[in-house]
GROMACS .gro file of C-alpha atoms in nm:
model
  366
    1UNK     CA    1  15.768   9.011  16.223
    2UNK     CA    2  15.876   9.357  16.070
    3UNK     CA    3  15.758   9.296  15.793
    4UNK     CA    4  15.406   9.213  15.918
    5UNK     CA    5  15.423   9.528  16.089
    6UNK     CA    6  15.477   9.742  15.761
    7UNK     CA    7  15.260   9.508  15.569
    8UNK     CA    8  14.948   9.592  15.825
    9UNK     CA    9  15.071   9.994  15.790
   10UNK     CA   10  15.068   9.974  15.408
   11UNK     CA   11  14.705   9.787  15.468
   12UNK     CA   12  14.586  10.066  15.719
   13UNK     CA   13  14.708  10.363  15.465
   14UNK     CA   14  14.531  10.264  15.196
   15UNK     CA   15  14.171  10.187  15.348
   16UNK     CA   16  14.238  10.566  15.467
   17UNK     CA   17  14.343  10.701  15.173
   18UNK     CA   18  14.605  10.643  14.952
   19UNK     CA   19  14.857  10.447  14.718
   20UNK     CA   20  15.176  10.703  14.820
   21UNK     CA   21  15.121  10.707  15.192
   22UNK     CA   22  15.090  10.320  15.157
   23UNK     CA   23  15.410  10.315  14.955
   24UNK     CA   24  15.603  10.550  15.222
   25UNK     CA   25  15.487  10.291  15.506
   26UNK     CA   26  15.776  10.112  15.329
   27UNK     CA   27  16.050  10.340  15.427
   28UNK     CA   28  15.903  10.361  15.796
   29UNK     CA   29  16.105  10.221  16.131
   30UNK     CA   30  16.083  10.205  16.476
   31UNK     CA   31  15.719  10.064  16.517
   32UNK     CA   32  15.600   9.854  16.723
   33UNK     CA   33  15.806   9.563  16.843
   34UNK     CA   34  15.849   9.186  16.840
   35UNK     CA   35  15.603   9.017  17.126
   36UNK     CA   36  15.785   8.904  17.394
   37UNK     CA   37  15.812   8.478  17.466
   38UNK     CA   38  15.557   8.539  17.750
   39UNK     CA   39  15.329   8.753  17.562
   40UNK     CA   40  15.311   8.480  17.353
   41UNK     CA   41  15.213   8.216  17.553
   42UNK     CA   42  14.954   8.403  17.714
   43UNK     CA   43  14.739   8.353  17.361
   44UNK     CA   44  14.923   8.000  17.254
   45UNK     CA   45  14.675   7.811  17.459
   46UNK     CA   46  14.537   7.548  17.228
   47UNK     CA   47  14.605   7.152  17.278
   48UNK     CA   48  14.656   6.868  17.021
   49UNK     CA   49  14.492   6.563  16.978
   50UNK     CA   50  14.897   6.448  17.027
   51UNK     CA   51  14.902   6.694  17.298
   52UNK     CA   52  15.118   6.899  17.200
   53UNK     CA   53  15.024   7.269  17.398
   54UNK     CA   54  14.884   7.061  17.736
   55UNK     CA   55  15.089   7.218  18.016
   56UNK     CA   56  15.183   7.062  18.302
   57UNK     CA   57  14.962   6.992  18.584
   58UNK     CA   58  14.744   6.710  18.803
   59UNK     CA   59  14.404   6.703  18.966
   60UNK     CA   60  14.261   6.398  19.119
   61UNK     CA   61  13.879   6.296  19.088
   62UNK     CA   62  13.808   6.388  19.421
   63UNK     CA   63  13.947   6.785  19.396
   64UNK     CA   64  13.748   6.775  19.047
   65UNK     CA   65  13.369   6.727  19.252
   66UNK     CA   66  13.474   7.006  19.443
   67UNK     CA   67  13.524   7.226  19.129
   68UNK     CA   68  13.267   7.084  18.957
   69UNK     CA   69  12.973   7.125  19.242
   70UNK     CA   70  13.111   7.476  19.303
   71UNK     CA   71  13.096   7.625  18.939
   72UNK     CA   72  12.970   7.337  18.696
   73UNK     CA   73  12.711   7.145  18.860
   74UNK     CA   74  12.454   7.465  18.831
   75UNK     CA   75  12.431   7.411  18.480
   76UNK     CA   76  12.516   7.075  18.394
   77UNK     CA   77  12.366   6.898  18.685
   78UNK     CA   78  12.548   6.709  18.965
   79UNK     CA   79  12.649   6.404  18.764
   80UNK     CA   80  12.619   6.579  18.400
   81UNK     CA   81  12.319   6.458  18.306
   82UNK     CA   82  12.110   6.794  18.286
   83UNK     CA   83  11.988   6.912  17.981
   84UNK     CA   84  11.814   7.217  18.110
   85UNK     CA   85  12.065   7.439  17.993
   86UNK     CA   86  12.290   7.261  17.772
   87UNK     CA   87  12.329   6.941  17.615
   88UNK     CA   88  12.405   6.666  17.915
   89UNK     CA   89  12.745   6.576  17.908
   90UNK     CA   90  12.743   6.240  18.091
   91UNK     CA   91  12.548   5.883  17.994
   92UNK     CA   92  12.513   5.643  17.716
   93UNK     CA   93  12.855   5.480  17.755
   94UNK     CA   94  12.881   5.157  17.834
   95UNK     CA   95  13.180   4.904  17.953
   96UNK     CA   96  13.228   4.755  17.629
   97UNK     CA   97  13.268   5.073  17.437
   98UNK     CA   98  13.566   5.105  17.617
   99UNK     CA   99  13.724   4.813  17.460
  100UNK     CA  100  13.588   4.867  17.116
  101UNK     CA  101  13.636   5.195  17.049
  102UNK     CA  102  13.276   5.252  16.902
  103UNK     CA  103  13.026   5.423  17.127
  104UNK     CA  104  12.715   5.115  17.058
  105UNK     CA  105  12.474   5.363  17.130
  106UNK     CA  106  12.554   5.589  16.866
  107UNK     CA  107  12.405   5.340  16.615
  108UNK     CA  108  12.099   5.295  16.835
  109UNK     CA  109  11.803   5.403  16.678
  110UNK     CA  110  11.615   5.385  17.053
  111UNK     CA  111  11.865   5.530  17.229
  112UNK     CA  112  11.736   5.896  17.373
  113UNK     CA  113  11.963   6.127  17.271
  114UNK     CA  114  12.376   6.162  17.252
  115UNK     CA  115  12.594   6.336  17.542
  116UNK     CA  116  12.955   6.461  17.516
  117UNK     CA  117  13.134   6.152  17.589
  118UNK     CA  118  12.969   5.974  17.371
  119UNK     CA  119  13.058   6.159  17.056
  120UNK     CA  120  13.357   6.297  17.147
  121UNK     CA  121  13.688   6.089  17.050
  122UNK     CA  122  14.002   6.278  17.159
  123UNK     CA  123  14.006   6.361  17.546
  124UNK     CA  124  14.272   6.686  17.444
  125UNK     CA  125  13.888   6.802  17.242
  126UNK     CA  126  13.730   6.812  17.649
  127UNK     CA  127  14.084   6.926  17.821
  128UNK     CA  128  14.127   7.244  17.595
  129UNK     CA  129  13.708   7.323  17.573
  130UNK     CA  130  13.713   7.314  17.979
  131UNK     CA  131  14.028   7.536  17.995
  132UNK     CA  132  13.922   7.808  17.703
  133UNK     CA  133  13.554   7.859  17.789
  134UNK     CA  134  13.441   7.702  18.109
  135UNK     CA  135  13.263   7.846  18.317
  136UNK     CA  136  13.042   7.975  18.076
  137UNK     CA  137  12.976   8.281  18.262
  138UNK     CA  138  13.362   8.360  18.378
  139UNK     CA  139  13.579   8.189  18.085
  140UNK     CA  140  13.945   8.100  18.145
  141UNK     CA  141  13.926   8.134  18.549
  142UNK     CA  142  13.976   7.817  18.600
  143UNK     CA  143  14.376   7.722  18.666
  144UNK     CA  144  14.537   7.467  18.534
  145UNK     CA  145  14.526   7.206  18.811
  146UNK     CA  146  14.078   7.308  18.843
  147UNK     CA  147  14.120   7.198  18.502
  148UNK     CA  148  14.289   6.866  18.501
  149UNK     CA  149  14.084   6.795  18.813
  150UNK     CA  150  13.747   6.866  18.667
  151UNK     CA  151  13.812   6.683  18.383
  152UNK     CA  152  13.941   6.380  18.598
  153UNK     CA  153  13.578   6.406  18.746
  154UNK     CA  154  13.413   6.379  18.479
  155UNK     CA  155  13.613   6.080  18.319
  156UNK     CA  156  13.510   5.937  18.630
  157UNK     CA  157  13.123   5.993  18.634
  158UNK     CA  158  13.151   5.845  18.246
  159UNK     CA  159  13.296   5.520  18.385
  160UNK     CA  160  13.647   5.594  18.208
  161UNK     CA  161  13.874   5.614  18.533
  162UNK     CA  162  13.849   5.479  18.894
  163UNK     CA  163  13.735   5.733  19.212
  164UNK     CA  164  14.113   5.703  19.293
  165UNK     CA  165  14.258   5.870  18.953
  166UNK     CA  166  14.504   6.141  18.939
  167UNK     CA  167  14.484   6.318  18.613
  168UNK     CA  168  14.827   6.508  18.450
  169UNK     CA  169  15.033   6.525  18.148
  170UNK     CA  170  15.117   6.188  18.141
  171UNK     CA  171  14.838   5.979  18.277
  172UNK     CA  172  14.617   6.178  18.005
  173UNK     CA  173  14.748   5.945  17.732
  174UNK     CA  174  14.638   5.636  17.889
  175UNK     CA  175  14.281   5.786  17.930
  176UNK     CA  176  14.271   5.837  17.539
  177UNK     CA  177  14.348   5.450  17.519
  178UNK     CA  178  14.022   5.433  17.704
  179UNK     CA  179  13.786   5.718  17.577
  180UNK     CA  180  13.489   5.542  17.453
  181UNK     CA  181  13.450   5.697  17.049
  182UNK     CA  182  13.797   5.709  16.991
  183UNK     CA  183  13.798   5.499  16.696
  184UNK     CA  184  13.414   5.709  16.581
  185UNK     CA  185  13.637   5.974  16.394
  186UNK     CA  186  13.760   5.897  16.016
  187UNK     CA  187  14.142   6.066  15.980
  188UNK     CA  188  14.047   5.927  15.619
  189UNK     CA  189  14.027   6.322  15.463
  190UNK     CA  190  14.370   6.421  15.407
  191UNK     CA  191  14.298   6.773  15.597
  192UNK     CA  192  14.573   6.762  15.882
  193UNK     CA  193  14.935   6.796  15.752
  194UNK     CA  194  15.125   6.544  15.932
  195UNK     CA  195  15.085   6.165  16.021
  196UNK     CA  196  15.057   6.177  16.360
  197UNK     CA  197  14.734   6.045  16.309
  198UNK     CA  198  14.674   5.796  16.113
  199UNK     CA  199  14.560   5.990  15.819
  200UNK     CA  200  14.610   5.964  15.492
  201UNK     CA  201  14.770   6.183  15.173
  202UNK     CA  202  14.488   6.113  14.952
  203UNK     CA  203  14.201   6.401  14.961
  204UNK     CA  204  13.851   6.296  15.067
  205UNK     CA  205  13.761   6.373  14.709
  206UNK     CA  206  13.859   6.172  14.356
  207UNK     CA  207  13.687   6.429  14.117
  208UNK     CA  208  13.824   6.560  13.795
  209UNK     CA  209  13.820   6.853  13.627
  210UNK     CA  210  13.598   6.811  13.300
  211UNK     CA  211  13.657   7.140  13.198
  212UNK     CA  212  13.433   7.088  12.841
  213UNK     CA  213  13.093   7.109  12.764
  214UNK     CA  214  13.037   7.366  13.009
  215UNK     CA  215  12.690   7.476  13.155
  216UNK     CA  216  12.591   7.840  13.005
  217UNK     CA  217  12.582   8.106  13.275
  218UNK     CA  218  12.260   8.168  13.461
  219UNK     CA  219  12.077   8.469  13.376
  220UNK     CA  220  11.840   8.650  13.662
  221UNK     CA  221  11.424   8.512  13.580
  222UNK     CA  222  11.287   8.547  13.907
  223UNK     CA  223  11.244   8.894  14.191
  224UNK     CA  224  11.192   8.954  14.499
  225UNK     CA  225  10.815   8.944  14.524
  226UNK     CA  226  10.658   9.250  14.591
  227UNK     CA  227  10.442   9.190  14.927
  228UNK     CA  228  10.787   9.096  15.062
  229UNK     CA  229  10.999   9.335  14.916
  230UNK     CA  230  10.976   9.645  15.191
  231UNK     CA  231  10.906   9.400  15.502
  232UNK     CA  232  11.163   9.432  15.687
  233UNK     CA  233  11.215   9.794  15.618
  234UNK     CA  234  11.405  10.001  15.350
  235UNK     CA  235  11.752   9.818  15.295
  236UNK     CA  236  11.942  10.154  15.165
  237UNK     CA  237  11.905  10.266  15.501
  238UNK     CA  238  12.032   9.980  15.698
  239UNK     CA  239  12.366   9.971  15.521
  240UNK     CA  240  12.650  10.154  15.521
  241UNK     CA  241  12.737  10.406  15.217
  242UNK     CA  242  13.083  10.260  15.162
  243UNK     CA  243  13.170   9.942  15.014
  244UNK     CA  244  13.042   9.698  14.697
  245UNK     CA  245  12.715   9.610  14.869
  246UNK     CA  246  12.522   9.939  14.962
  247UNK     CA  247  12.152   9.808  14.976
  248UNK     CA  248  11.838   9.839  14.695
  249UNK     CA  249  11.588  10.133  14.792
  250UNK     CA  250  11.285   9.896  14.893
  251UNK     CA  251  11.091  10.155  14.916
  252UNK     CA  252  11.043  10.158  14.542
  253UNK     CA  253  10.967   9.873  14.286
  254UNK     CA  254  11.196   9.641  14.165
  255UNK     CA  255  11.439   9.757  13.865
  256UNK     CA  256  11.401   9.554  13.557
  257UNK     CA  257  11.702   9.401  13.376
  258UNK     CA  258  11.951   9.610  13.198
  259UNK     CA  259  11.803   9.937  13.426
  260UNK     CA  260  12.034  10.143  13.555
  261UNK     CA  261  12.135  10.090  13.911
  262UNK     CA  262  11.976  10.377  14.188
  263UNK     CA  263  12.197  10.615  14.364
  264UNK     CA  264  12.205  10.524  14.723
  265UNK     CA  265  12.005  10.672  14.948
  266UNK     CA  266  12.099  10.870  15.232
  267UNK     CA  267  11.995  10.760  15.565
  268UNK     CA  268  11.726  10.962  15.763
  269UNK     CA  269  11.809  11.166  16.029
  270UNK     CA  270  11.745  11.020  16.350
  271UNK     CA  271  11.490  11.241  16.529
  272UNK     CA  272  11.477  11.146  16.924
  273UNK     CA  273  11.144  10.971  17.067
  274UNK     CA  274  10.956  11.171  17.350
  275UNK     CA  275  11.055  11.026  17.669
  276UNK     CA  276  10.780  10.797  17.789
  277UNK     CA  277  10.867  10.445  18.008
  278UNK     CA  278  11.128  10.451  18.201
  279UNK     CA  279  11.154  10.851  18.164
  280UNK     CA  280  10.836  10.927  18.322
  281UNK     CA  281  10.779  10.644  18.613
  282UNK     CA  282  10.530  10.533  18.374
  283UNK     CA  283  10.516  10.139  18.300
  284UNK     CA  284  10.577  10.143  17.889
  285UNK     CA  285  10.433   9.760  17.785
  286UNK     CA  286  10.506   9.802  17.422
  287UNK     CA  287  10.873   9.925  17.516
  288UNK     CA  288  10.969   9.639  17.727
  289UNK     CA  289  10.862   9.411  17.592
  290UNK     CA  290  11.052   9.503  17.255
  291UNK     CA  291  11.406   9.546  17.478
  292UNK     CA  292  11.282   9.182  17.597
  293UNK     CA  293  11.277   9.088  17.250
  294UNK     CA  294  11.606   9.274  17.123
  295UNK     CA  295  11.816   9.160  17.444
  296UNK     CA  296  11.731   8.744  17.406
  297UNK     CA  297  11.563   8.804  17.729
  298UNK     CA  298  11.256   8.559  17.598
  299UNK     CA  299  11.483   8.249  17.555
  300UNK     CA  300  11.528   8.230  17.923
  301UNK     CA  301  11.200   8.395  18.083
  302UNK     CA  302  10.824   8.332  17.967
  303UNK     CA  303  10.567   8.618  17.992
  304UNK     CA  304  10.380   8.358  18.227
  305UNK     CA  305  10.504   8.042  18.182
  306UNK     CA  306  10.888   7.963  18.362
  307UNK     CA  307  11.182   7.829  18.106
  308UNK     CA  308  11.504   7.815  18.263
  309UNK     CA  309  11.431   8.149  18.495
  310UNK     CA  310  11.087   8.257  18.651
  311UNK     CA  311  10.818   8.366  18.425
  312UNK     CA  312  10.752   8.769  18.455
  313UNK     CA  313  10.433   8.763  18.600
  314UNK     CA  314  10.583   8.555  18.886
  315UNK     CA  315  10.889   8.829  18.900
  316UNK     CA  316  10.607   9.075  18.872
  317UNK     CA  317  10.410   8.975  19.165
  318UNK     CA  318  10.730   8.889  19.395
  319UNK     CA  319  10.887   9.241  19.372
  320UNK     CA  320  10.593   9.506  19.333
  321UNK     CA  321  10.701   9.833  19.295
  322UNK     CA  322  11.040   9.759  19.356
  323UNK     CA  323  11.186   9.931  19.102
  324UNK     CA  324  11.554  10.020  19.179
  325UNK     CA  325  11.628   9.666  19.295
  326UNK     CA  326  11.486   9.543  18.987
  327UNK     CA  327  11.677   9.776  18.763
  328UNK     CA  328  12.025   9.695  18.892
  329UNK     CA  329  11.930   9.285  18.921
  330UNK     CA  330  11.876   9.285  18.585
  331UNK     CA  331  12.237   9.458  18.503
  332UNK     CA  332  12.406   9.290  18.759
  333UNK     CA  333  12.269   8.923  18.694
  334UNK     CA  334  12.281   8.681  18.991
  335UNK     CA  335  12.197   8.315  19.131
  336UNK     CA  336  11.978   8.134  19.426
  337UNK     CA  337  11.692   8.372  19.441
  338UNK     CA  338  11.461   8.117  19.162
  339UNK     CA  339  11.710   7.849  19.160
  340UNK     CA  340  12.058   7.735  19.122
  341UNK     CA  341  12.099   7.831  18.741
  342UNK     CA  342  12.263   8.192  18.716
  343UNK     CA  343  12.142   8.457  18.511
  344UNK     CA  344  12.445   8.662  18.358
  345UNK     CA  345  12.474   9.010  18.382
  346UNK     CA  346  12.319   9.198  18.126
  347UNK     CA  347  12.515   9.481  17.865
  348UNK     CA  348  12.173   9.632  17.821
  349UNK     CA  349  12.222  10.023  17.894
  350UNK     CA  350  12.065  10.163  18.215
  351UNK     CA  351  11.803  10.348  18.079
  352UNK     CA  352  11.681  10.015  17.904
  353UNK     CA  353  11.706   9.794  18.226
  354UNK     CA  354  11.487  10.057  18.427
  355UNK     CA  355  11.235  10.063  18.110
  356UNK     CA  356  11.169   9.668  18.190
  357UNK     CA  357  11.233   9.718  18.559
  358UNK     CA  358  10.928   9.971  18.559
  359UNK     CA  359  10.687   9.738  18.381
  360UNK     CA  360  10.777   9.495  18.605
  361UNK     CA  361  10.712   9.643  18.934
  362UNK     CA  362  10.396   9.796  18.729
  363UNK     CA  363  10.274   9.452  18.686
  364UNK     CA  364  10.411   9.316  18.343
  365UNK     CA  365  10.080   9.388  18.164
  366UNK     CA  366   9.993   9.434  17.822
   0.00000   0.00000   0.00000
């Protein structure tokens, strides 16, 4: 551990500036300190397909409906079948998948689509996805009982275990006797370490080295073409001044071999836009409906047309004028006003959520 310590300081001295301050680091003491065994497990959180990492812990089926109407149901649907937000999670198994192994379904070329327990072939896989990043919106509340019991749930909606199953540390190993694609996955690669597994010490690949008769080295024939070349704006100026990769100068034509590379070129000043939008009550169409753009806002929300939330013009005609409580809905995010599905809040700065909240209670016109 110390000696991670100095080698980060050595690391940390010389991207600053210098081969005999990083030297010195050597000679330094009394930084930092070991992390402590709790410290530890707070980030040691991850579960093997042996198990290995699952804490201790139980939930029944019944406890997991609970969890799973109050914070997973919204997105997933009741029984796990939506796919209005994600992919559905539930469906496609059948009884004798159980038995075999081999999801059938997976192989058939009518079947609609594929859902989570279909594909999936280790339960620990669902167990430690629930427990690191579910709910979407509020990642790692859930404690470890919410987990097992969720979990349990859905095992139970997938036909895997009876209404009457308690799921813990130990009953989870029968369950992966059961899981439906446990034998889909080939351990036939060589990449994890041990045998624990089934695996196998030969690599997935049986190529060798020719190492005569190589292929010359390809020489640059082709450019950028010019209509292209400045589309996006002048590259110099998007990119930093320090490292191997500094950006061409787009603005001018395209060197020709053997020229000599261009100096970079220094980023133009920034010269502040005259307030307009949001800065003078003023609805700013153009504005918003860039921020709408930059923020991701359009994968959720249609100009007129509803995706997973209400379509502006709707939101428009609902809350007229309404500025301030459209401004602070937008940062603060919410559910139940167009539906069950929530809306996260939004790391757009205030200035930019009153620009869109202005256009909206404006209208949302063009």
């Amino acid at each position: 551990m110390f000696r991670f310590r100095k080698a980060v300081i050595s690391l940390a001295l010389l991207a600053f500036g210098g081969v005999a301050l990083a030297q010195s680091a050597a000679n330094i003491t009394g930084l930092g300190r070991d992390a402590t065994p709790k410290e530890v497990a707070a980030w040691d959180i991850d579960v093997r397909p042996d198990f290995k990492g699952l804490p201790a812990g139980s939930g029944t089926v019944a406890q997991g409906q609970d969890v799973w109407e109050g914070k997973c149901a919204s997105c997933h649907g009741y029984f796990g079948e939506s796919g209005e937000v994600f992919s559905p999670i539930i469906g496609g198994v059948q009884p004798k998948d159980l038995q075999t192994g081999h999801v059938a379904n997976l192989t058939t070329p009518g079947y609609p689509g594929r859902t989570t327990f279909m594909k999936v072939s280790s339960i620990s896989t669902v167990w430690d996805f629930v427990n690191r990043a579910m709910p979407w919106n509020a990642p790692k509340t859930l404690k470890t009982d919410e987990v097992y019991a969720v979990v349990a749930f859905m095992l139970n909606i997938a036909t895997i275990v009876p209404d009457d199953f308690t799921l813990n540390e130990k009953t989870i190993r029968d369950v992966q006797a059961r899981m439906p694609n446990r034998n889909g996955m080939s351990t036939d690669h060589a990449l994890w370490p041990g045998k624990e597994f089934g695996g196998t010490a030969k690599p997935d690949t049986r190529n060798v080295a020719c190492m005569k008769d190589c292929t010359p080295e390809p020489k640059l024939a082709s450019f950028l073409p010019d209509f292209a070349r400045n589309a996006h704006g002048n590259l110099a100026e998007q990119n930093r001044l320090v490292g191997a990769q500094l950006g061409a100068d787009t603005t001018k034509p395209e060197p020709k071999i053997g020229d000599k590379p261009a100096l970079p070129v220094a980023p133009k000043p920034q010269v502040e836009a005259p307030a307009s939008g949001a800065d003078t009550g003023k609805p700013d169409a153009k504005k918003a409906t860039a921020l709408l753009q930059k923020n991701g806002c359009l994968i959720c929300h249609g100009m007129s047309n509803k995706i997973v939330g209400p379509a502006y013009t709707d939101i428009a005609k609902k809350y007229s004028g309404q500025v301030d409580y459209l401004a602070n809905k937008i940062k603060a995010g919410g559910a139940g006003v167009w539906g069950p599905i929530p809306m996260p809040a939004q790391a757009l700065s205030v200035a930019d959520a009153k620009t869109i909240a202005v256009w909206l209670a404006a209208g949302a016109g063009k």
